[in-house]
Amino acid sequence: MRNLNLTSQRQAVYDIVRNSHDHPTAAEVMNRLVEQGHNLAYGTVYNSLRYLTDKQMIRELKLGEAASRYDARLDDHQHILCDVCGTVDEVMTHVPEEWMNTVAEETGYTISHAHVVFGGVCPACKNKIVN
């Protein structure tokens, strides 16, 4: 595969991220590990997240928040962040080729990939505001 050294600690961290649908932060990964009875040091969790990211088993998402979030879904997709509660959801709409070409023309870059982060208010928060 990718010349992996998947220790039991790294596997536990990977399983948490892979089975999460909310793009957890490192602290949330740590809390979920504790809930499952694991006893890992914070450094081990952070190092495992870095290792898994470096080996392209997960993606680190920097969404304008203080803490990075992690996603095991590696296919091409975007994200949307609720401005009220901080929920992160996936957006399966692809970035239009026209946008990529325009950015390339404007910047002179050769564009290899794009990740768009949308912001707004999620349905749950919108319902709270309306009611």
Tab-separated table of N, CA and C in Angstrom:
chain	number	residue	atom	x	y	z
A	1	MET	N	0.837	-1.187	0.000
A	1	MET	CA	0.000	0.000	0.000
A	1	MET	C	0.880	1.248	0.000
A	2	ARG	N	1.044	1.932	1.152
A	2	ARG	CA	1.799	3.182	1.202
A	2	ARG	C	3.000	3.082	2.137
A	3	ASN	N	3.542	1.896	2.362
A	3	ASN	CA	4.642	1.723	3.307
A	3	ASN	C	4.243	2.257	4.679
A	4	LEU	N	3.160	1.712	5.218
A	4	LEU	CA	2.582	2.196	6.466
A	4	LEU	C	3.174	1.515	7.684
A	5	ASN	N	3.295	2.288	8.733
A	5	ASN	CA	3.632	1.772	10.043
A	5	ASN	C	2.442	2.117	10.932
A	6	LEU	N	1.383	1.330	10.812
A	6	LEU	CA	0.125	1.631	11.491
A	6	LEU	C	0.119	0.942	12.851
A	7	THR	N	0.643	1.656	13.847
A	7	THR	CA	0.655	1.142	15.216
A	7	THR	C	-0.780	1.048	15.733
A	8	SER	N	-0.969	0.393	16.851
A	8	SER	CA	-2.316	0.281	17.421
A	8	SER	C	-2.868	1.658	17.788
A	9	GLN	N	-2.002	2.568	18.236
A	9	GLN	CA	-2.449	3.923	18.564
A	9	GLN	C	-2.902	4.666	17.308
A	10	ARG	N	-2.122	4.570	16.235
A	10	ARG	CA	-2.496	5.225	14.980
A	10	ARG	C	-3.781	4.628	14.425
A	11	GLN	N	-3.926	3.318	14.545
A	11	GLN	CA	-5.148	2.664	14.072
A	11	GLN	C	-6.356	3.166	14.860
A	12	ALA	N	-6.210	3.323	16.167
A	12	ALA	CA	-7.311	3.810	17.005
A	12	ALA	C	-7.702	5.231	16.600
A	13	VAL	N	-6.713	6.085	16.364
A	13	VAL	CA	-6.985	7.461	15.934
A	13	VAL	C	-7.644	7.450	14.559
A	14	TYR	N	-7.120	6.642	13.658
A	14	TYR	CA	-7.703	6.551	12.315
A	14	TYR	C	-9.148	6.082	12.376
A	15	ASP	N	-9.429	5.097	13.196
A	15	ASP	CA	-10.798	4.587	13.319
A	15	ASP	C	-11.756	5.672	13.805
A	16	ILE	N	-11.307	6.498	14.744
A	16	ILE	CA	-12.155	7.586	15.235
A	16	ILE	C	-12.481	8.551	14.099
A	17	VAL	N	-11.470	8.980	13.366
A	17	VAL	CA	-11.688	9.937	12.277
A	17	VAL	C	-12.532	9.304	11.178
A	18	ARG	N	-12.220	8.072	10.827
A	18	ARG	CA	-12.940	7.390	9.747
A	18	ARG	C	-14.413	7.196	10.068
A	19	ASN	N	-14.738	6.967	11.324
A	19	ASN	CA	-16.121	6.706	11.712
A	19	ASN	C	-16.863	7.958	12.171
A	20	SER	N	-16.230	9.117	12.053
A	20	SER	CA	-16.859	10.380	12.445
A	20	SER	C	-17.418	11.076	11.213
A	21	HIS	N	-18.580	11.666	11.388
A	21	HIS	CA	-19.188	12.398	10.279
A	21	HIS	C	-19.186	13.898	10.540
A	22	ASP	N	-18.513	14.306	11.634
A	22	ASP	CA	-18.535	15.713	12.019
A	22	ASP	C	-17.172	16.387	11.938
A	23	HIS	N	-16.188	15.760	11.303
A	23	HIS	CA	-14.885	16.361	11.110
A	23	HIS	C	-14.292	16.810	12.450
A	24	PRO	N	-13.909	15.861	13.298
A	24	PRO	CA	-13.470	16.203	14.654
A	24	PRO	C	-12.140	16.943	14.706
A	25	THR	N	-11.988	17.738	15.762
A	25	THR	CA	-10.706	18.366	16.079
A	25	THR	C	-9.853	17.328	16.806
A	26	ALA	N	-8.583	17.642	17.030
A	26	ALA	CA	-7.707	16.726	17.774
A	26	ALA	C	-8.260	16.498	19.183
A	27	ALA	N	-8.764	17.547	19.815
A	27	ALA	CA	-9.332	17.407	21.167
A	27	ALA	C	-10.548	16.489	21.156
A	28	GLU	N	-11.373	16.600	20.125
A	28	GLU	CA	-12.547	15.722	20.022
A	28	GLU	C	-12.126	14.278	19.776
A	29	VAL	N	-11.088	14.078	18.964
A	29	VAL	CA	-10.558	12.726	18.752
A	29	VAL	C	-10.094	12.164	20.089
A	30	MET	N	-9.369	12.963	20.856
A	30	MET	CA	-8.871	12.538	22.160
A	30	MET	C	-10.026	12.145	23.082
A	31	ASN	N	-11.055	12.983	23.158
A	31	ASN	CA	-12.214	12.691	24.012
A	31	ASN	C	-12.898	11.394	23.605
A	32	ARG	N	-13.012	11.150	22.307
A	32	ARG	CA	-13.665	9.929	21.836
A	32	ARG	C	-12.821	8.700	22.127
A	33	LEU	N	-11.512	8.852	22.057
A	33	LEU	CA	-10.629	7.744	22.422
A	33	LEU	C	-10.806	7.388	23.896
A	34	VAL	N	-10.859	8.404	24.755
A	34	VAL	CA	-11.057	8.183	26.190
A	34	VAL	C	-12.395	7.492	26.431
A	35	GLU	N	-13.453	7.949	25.735
A	35	GLU	CA	-14.779	7.332	25.877
A	35	GLU	C	-14.755	5.857	25.502
A	36	GLN	N	-13.863	5.488	24.584
A	36	GLN	CA	-13.753	4.092	24.146
A	36	GLN	C	-12.772	3.297	25.013
A	37	GLY	N	-12.225	3.939	26.038
A	37	GLY	CA	-11.346	3.224	26.950
A	37	GLY	C	-9.872	3.270	26.612
A	38	HIS	N	-9.496	4.056	25.615
A	38	HIS	CA	-8.082	4.199	25.267
A	38	HIS	C	-7.436	5.204	26.206
A	39	ASN	N	-6.159	5.026	26.448
A	39	ASN	CA	-5.416	5.927	27.315
A	39	ASN	C	-4.175	6.401	26.568
A	40	LEU	N	-4.371	7.371	25.662
A	40	LEU	CA	-3.266	7.886	24.853
A	40	LEU	C	-2.914	9.298	25.297
A	41	ALA	N	-1.653	9.630	25.226
A	41	ALA	CA	-1.213	10.985	25.521
A	41	ALA	C	-1.614	11.911	24.373
A	42	TYR	N	-1.815	13.201	24.707
A	42	TYR	CA	-2.161	14.168	23.659
A	42	TYR	C	-1.122	14.165	22.548
A	43	GLY	N	0.152	14.092	22.911
A	43	GLY	CA	1.221	14.078	21.915
A	43	GLY	C	1.088	12.919	20.949
A	44	THR	N	0.688	11.766	21.454
A	44	THR	CA	0.496	10.588	20.604
A	44	THR	C	-0.643	10.817	19.624
A	45	VAL	N	-1.719	11.441	20.103
A	45	VAL	CA	-2.867	11.721	19.229
A	45	VAL	C	-2.456	12.707	18.134
A	46	TYR	N	-1.798	13.808	18.529
A	46	TYR	CA	-1.354	14.800	17.535
A	46	TYR	C	-0.374	14.196	16.546
A	47	ASN	N	0.584	13.422	17.031
A	47	ASN	CA	1.552	12.783	16.138
A	47	ASN	C	0.882	11.781	15.203
A	48	SER	N	-0.115	11.070	15.710
A	48	SER	CA	-0.846	10.105	14.881
A	48	SER	C	-1.640	10.822	13.802
A	49	LEU	N	-2.274	11.938	14.159
A	49	LEU	CA	-3.020	12.717	13.159
A	49	LEU	C	-2.078	13.243	12.080
A	50	ARG	N	-0.903	13.703	12.474
A	50	ARG	CA	0.077	14.195	11.507
A	50	ARG	C	0.551	13.055	10.605
A	51	TYR	N	0.844	11.904	11.195
A	51	TYR	CA	1.296	10.746	10.426
A	51	TYR	C	0.228	10.342	9.403
A	52	LEU	N	-1.017	10.221	9.865
A	52	LEU	CA	-2.113	9.808	8.976
A	52	LEU	C	-2.339	10.821	7.862
A	53	THR	N	-2.158	12.104	8.181
A	53	THR	CA	-2.277	13.152	7.163
A	53	THR	C	-1.132	13.036	6.158
A	54	ASP	N	0.081	12.874	6.662
A	54	ASP	CA	1.245	12.747	5.782
A	54	ASP	C	1.139	11.544	4.856
A	55	LYS	N	0.535	10.465	5.347
A	55	LYS	CA	0.370	9.248	4.540
A	55	LYS	C	-0.903	9.298	3.685
A	56	GLN	N	-1.584	10.446	3.706
A	56	GLN	CA	-2.787	10.683	2.894
A	56	GLN	C	-3.904	9.700	3.194
A	57	MET	N	-4.004	9.315	4.460
A	57	MET	CA	-5.113	8.470	4.897
A	57	MET	C	-6.276	9.327	5.399
A	58	ILE	N	-5.957	10.552	5.835
A	58	ILE	CA	-6.968	11.519	6.250
A	58	ILE	C	-6.530	12.884	5.728
A	59	ARG	N	-7.467	13.848	5.784
A	59	ARG	CA	-7.137	15.219	5.390
A	59	ARG	C	-7.264	16.129	6.597
A	60	GLU	N	-6.338	17.043	6.726
A	60	GLU	CA	-6.429	18.088	7.738
A	60	GLU	C	-7.166	19.259	7.105
A	61	LEU	N	-8.208	19.720	7.769
A	61	LEU	CA	-9.001	20.837	7.267
A	61	LEU	C	-8.716	22.069	8.106
A	62	LYS	N	-8.283	23.113	7.451
A	62	LYS	CA	-8.100	24.401	8.115
A	62	LYS	C	-9.225	25.280	7.606
A	63	LEU	N	-10.224	25.448	8.443
A	63	LEU	CA	-11.457	26.095	8.007
A	63	LEU	C	-11.635	27.494	8.600
A	64	GLY	N	-10.551	28.129	8.971
A	64	GLY	CA	-10.648	29.465	9.529
A	64	GLY	C	-10.923	29.462	11.017
A	65	GLU	N	-10.933	28.291	11.616
A	65	GLU	CA	-11.130	28.178	13.050
A	65	GLU	C	-9.756	28.055	13.702
A	66	ALA	N	-9.729	28.141	15.014
A	66	ALA	CA	-8.465	28.017	15.741
A	66	ALA	C	-7.880	26.614	15.583
A	67	ALA	N	-8.723	25.596	15.659
A	67	ALA	CA	-8.247	24.211	15.609
A	67	ALA	C	-8.521	23.588	14.244
A	68	SER	N	-7.572	22.789	13.778
A	68	SER	CA	-7.787	22.017	12.555
A	68	SER	C	-8.819	20.936	12.827
A	69	ARG	N	-9.477	20.520	11.767
A	69	ARG	CA	-10.406	19.396	11.833
A	69	ARG	C	-9.875	18.324	10.897
A	70	TYR	N	-10.379	17.102	11.059
A	70	TYR	CA	-9.855	15.977	10.283
A	70	TYR	C	-10.982	15.234	9.587
A	71	ASP	N	-10.685	14.783	8.371
A	71	ASP	CA	-11.672	14.156	7.505
A	71	ASP	C	-11.036	12.935	6.853
A	72	ALA	N	-11.690	11.788	6.973
A	72	ALA	CA	-11.173	10.568	6.342
A	72	ALA	C	-11.705	10.401	4.923
A	73	ARG	N	-12.610	11.265	4.526
A	73	ARG	CA	-13.150	11.189	3.176
A	73	ARG	C	-12.187	11.919	2.241
A	74	LEU	N	-11.571	11.180	1.336
A	74	LEU	CA	-10.508	11.730	0.502
A	74	LEU	C	-10.957	12.100	-0.904
A	75	ASP	N	-12.191	11.754	-1.269
A	75	ASP	CA	-12.653	12.113	-2.602
A	75	ASP	C	-12.821	13.631	-2.690
A	76	ASP	N	-12.920	14.141	-3.896
A	76	ASP	CA	-12.997	15.577	-4.125
A	76	ASP	C	-14.329	16.121	-3.627
A	77	HIS	N	-14.279	16.961	-2.599
A	77	HIS	CA	-15.484	17.604	-2.096
A	77	HIS	C	-15.104	18.861	-1.333
A	78	GLN	N	-16.099	19.689	-1.086
A	78	GLN	CA	-15.899	20.959	-0.399
A	78	GLN	C	-16.541	20.855	0.987
A	79	HIS	N	-16.487	21.952	1.734
A	79	HIS	CA	-17.085	21.969	3.070
A	79	HIS	C	-17.859	23.257	3.292
A	80	ILE	N	-18.833	23.177	4.191
A	80	ILE	CA	-19.597	24.348	4.603
A	80	ILE	C	-19.603	24.395	6.122
A	81	LEU	N	-19.376	25.586	6.650
A	81	LEU	CA	-19.210	25.801	8.082
A	81	LEU	C	-20.328	26.704	8.584
A	82	CYS	N	-21.043	26.264	9.630
A	82	CYS	CA	-22.096	27.086	10.212
A	82	CYS	C	-21.461	28.212	11.018
A	83	ASP	N	-21.845	29.438	10.708
A	83	ASP	CA	-21.306	30.607	11.396
A	83	ASP	C	-21.796	30.714	12.835
A	84	VAL	N	-22.872	29.981	13.161
A	84	VAL	CA	-23.455	30.082	14.499
A	84	VAL	C	-22.905	29.004	15.428
A	85	CYS	N	-23.040	27.726	15.033
A	85	CYS	CA	-22.670	26.625	15.941
A	85	CYS	C	-21.355	25.947	15.590
A	86	GLY	N	-20.801	26.234	14.414
A	86	GLY	CA	-19.522	25.653	14.030
A	86	GLY	C	-19.608	24.292	13.369
A	87	THR	N	-20.814	23.803	13.122
A	87	THR	CA	-20.978	22.521	12.433
A	87	THR	C	-20.307	22.575	11.070
A	88	VAL	N	-19.656	21.478	10.695
A	88	VAL	CA	-19.030	21.369	9.380
A	88	VAL	C	-19.718	20.244	8.628
A	89	ASP	N	-20.173	20.538	7.431
A	89	ASP	CA	-20.799	19.530	6.575
A	89	ASP	C	-20.058	19.471	5.247
A	90	GLU	N	-20.281	18.369	4.545
A	90	GLU	CA	-19.643	18.176	3.251
A	90	GLU	C	-20.541	18.705	2.145
A	91	VAL	N	-19.909	19.244	1.108
A	91	VAL	CA	-20.588	19.734	-0.083
A	91	VAL	C	-20.013	18.958	-1.254
A	92	MET	N	-20.869	18.254	-1.965
A	92	MET	CA	-20.382	17.378	-3.025
A	92	MET	C	-20.289	18.068	-4.389
A	93	THR	N	-20.690	19.321	-4.462
A	93	THR	CA	-20.582	20.084	-5.704
A	93	THR	C	-19.115	20.346	-6.010
A	94	HIS	N	-18.729	20.102	-7.239
A	94	HIS	CA	-17.340	20.307	-7.647
A	94	HIS	C	-17.082	21.791	-7.929
A	95	VAL	N	-15.842	22.197	-7.740
A	95	VAL	CA	-15.442	23.553	-8.088
A	95	VAL	C	-15.469	23.649	-9.612
A	96	PRO	N	-16.193	24.621	-10.159
A	96	PRO	CA	-16.293	24.733	-11.624
A	96	PRO	C	-14.925	24.963	-12.268
A	97	GLU	N	-14.717	24.331	-13.396
A	97	GLU	CA	-13.465	24.476	-14.154
A	97	GLU	C	-13.219	25.946	-14.489
A	98	GLU	N	-14.288	26.675	-14.758
A	98	GLU	CA	-14.183	28.100	-15.085
A	98	GLU	C	-13.515	28.877	-13.936
A	99	TRP	N	-13.869	28.541	-12.693
A	99	TRP	CA	-13.248	29.191	-11.534
A	99	TRP	C	-11.751	28.905	-11.513
A	100	MET	N	-11.415	27.637	-11.745
A	100	MET	CA	-10.003	27.234	-11.723
A	100	MET	C	-9.212	28.008	-12.784
A	101	ASN	N	-9.787	28.111	-13.998
A	101	ASN	CA	-9.124	28.824	-15.087
A	101	ASN	C	-8.981	30.307	-14.766
A	102	THR	N	-10.013	30.906	-14.191
A	102	THR	CA	-9.973	32.325	-13.842
A	102	THR	C	-8.907	32.589	-12.781
A	103	VAL	N	-8.848	31.735	-11.772
A	103	VAL	CA	-7.828	31.893	-10.729
A	103	VAL	C	-6.430	31.730	-11.326
A	104	ALA	N	-6.263	30.772	-12.225
A	104	ALA	CA	-4.963	30.564	-12.866
A	104	ALA	C	-4.554	31.800	-13.670
A	105	GLU	N	-5.497	32.359	-14.415
A	105	GLU	CA	-5.203	33.568	-15.206
A	105	GLU	C	-4.868	34.750	-14.303
A	106	GLU	N	-5.639	34.903	-13.230
A	106	GLU	CA	-5.455	36.042	-12.324
A	106	GLU	C	-4.126	35.982	-11.565
A	107	THR	N	-3.711	34.771	-11.194
A	107	THR	CA	-2.541	34.633	-10.319
A	107	THR	C	-1.276	34.168	-11.027
A	108	GLY	N	-1.418	33.561	-12.206
A	108	GLY	CA	-0.264	32.980	-12.877
A	108	GLY	C	0.094	31.600	-12.363
A	109	TYR	N	-0.669	31.105	-11.379
A	109	TYR	CA	-0.421	29.766	-10.829
A	109	TYR	C	-0.911	28.699	-11.804
A	110	THR	N	-0.300	27.531	-11.728
A	110	THR	CA	-0.852	26.335	-12.334
A	110	THR	C	-1.663	25.672	-11.233
A	111	ILE	N	-2.949	25.578	-11.402
A	111	ILE	CA	-3.841	25.085	-10.359
A	111	ILE	C	-3.848	23.559	-10.371
A	112	SER	N	-3.543	22.963	-9.232
A	112	SER	CA	-3.543	21.505	-9.131
A	112	SER	C	-4.769	20.979	-8.385
A	113	HIS	N	-5.344	21.803	-7.515
A	113	HIS	CA	-6.515	21.380	-6.759
A	113	HIS	C	-7.171	22.607	-6.121
A	114	ALA	N	-8.379	22.419	-5.658
A	114	ALA	CA	-9.096	23.506	-4.981
A	114	ALA	C	-9.897	22.927	-3.831
A	115	HIS	N	-10.022	23.719	-2.789
A	115	HIS	CA	-10.894	23.367	-1.667
A	115	HIS	C	-11.607	24.643	-1.269
A	116	VAL	N	-12.908	24.657	-1.474
A	116	VAL	CA	-13.715	25.826	-1.164
A	116	VAL	C	-14.430	25.575	0.156
A	117	VAL	N	-14.401	26.570	1.034
A	117	VAL	CA	-15.128	26.492	2.300
A	117	VAL	C	-16.225	27.547	2.259
A	118	PHE	N	-17.461	27.077	2.290
A	118	PHE	CA	-18.606	27.967	2.315
A	118	PHE	C	-18.950	28.284	3.767
A	119	GLY	N	-19.569	29.400	3.983
A	119	GLY	CA	-20.034	29.758	5.319
A	119	GLY	C	-21.497	30.123	5.260
A	120	GLY	N	-22.201	29.878	6.344
A	120	GLY	CA	-23.621	30.200	6.389
A	120	GLY	C	-24.213	29.749	7.701
A	121	VAL	N	-25.521	29.588	7.710
A	121	VAL	CA	-26.230	29.163	8.907
A	121	VAL	C	-26.900	27.823	8.610
A	122	CYS	N	-26.597	26.806	9.441
A	122	CYS	CA	-27.139	25.464	9.213
A	122	CYS	C	-28.653	25.456	9.482
A	123	PRO	N	-29.366	24.436	8.983
A	123	PRO	CA	-30.812	24.365	9.178
A	123	PRO	C	-31.230	24.385	10.653
A	124	ALA	N	-30.480	23.721	11.525
A	124	ALA	CA	-30.855	23.697	12.941
A	124	ALA	C	-30.774	25.094	13.555
A	125	CYS	N	-29.703	25.817	13.262
A	125	CYS	CA	-29.571	27.175	13.797
A	125	CYS	C	-30.573	28.131	13.151
A	126	LYS	N	-30.831	27.924	11.869
A	126	LYS	CA	-31.810	28.770	11.178
A	126	LYS	C	-33.185	28.609	11.824
A	127	ASN	N	-33.531	27.370	12.165
A	127	ASN	CA	-34.823	27.120	12.831
A	127	ASN	C	-34.883	27.775	14.193
A	128	LYS	N	-33.776	27.786	14.931
A	128	LYS	CA	-33.734	28.439	16.246
A	128	LYS	C	-33.917	29.943	16.113
A	129	ILE	N	-33.326	30.520	15.055
A	129	ILE	CA	-33.404	31.957	14.841
A	129	ILE	C	-34.818	32.355	14.440
A	130	VAL	N	-35.441	31.544	13.572
A	130	VAL	CA	-36.778	31.843	13.078
A	130	VAL	C	-37.812	31.708	14.191
A	131	ASN	N	-37.653	30.708	15.054
A	131	ASN	CA	-38.658	30.457	16.098
A	131	ASN	C	-38.455	31.274	17.308
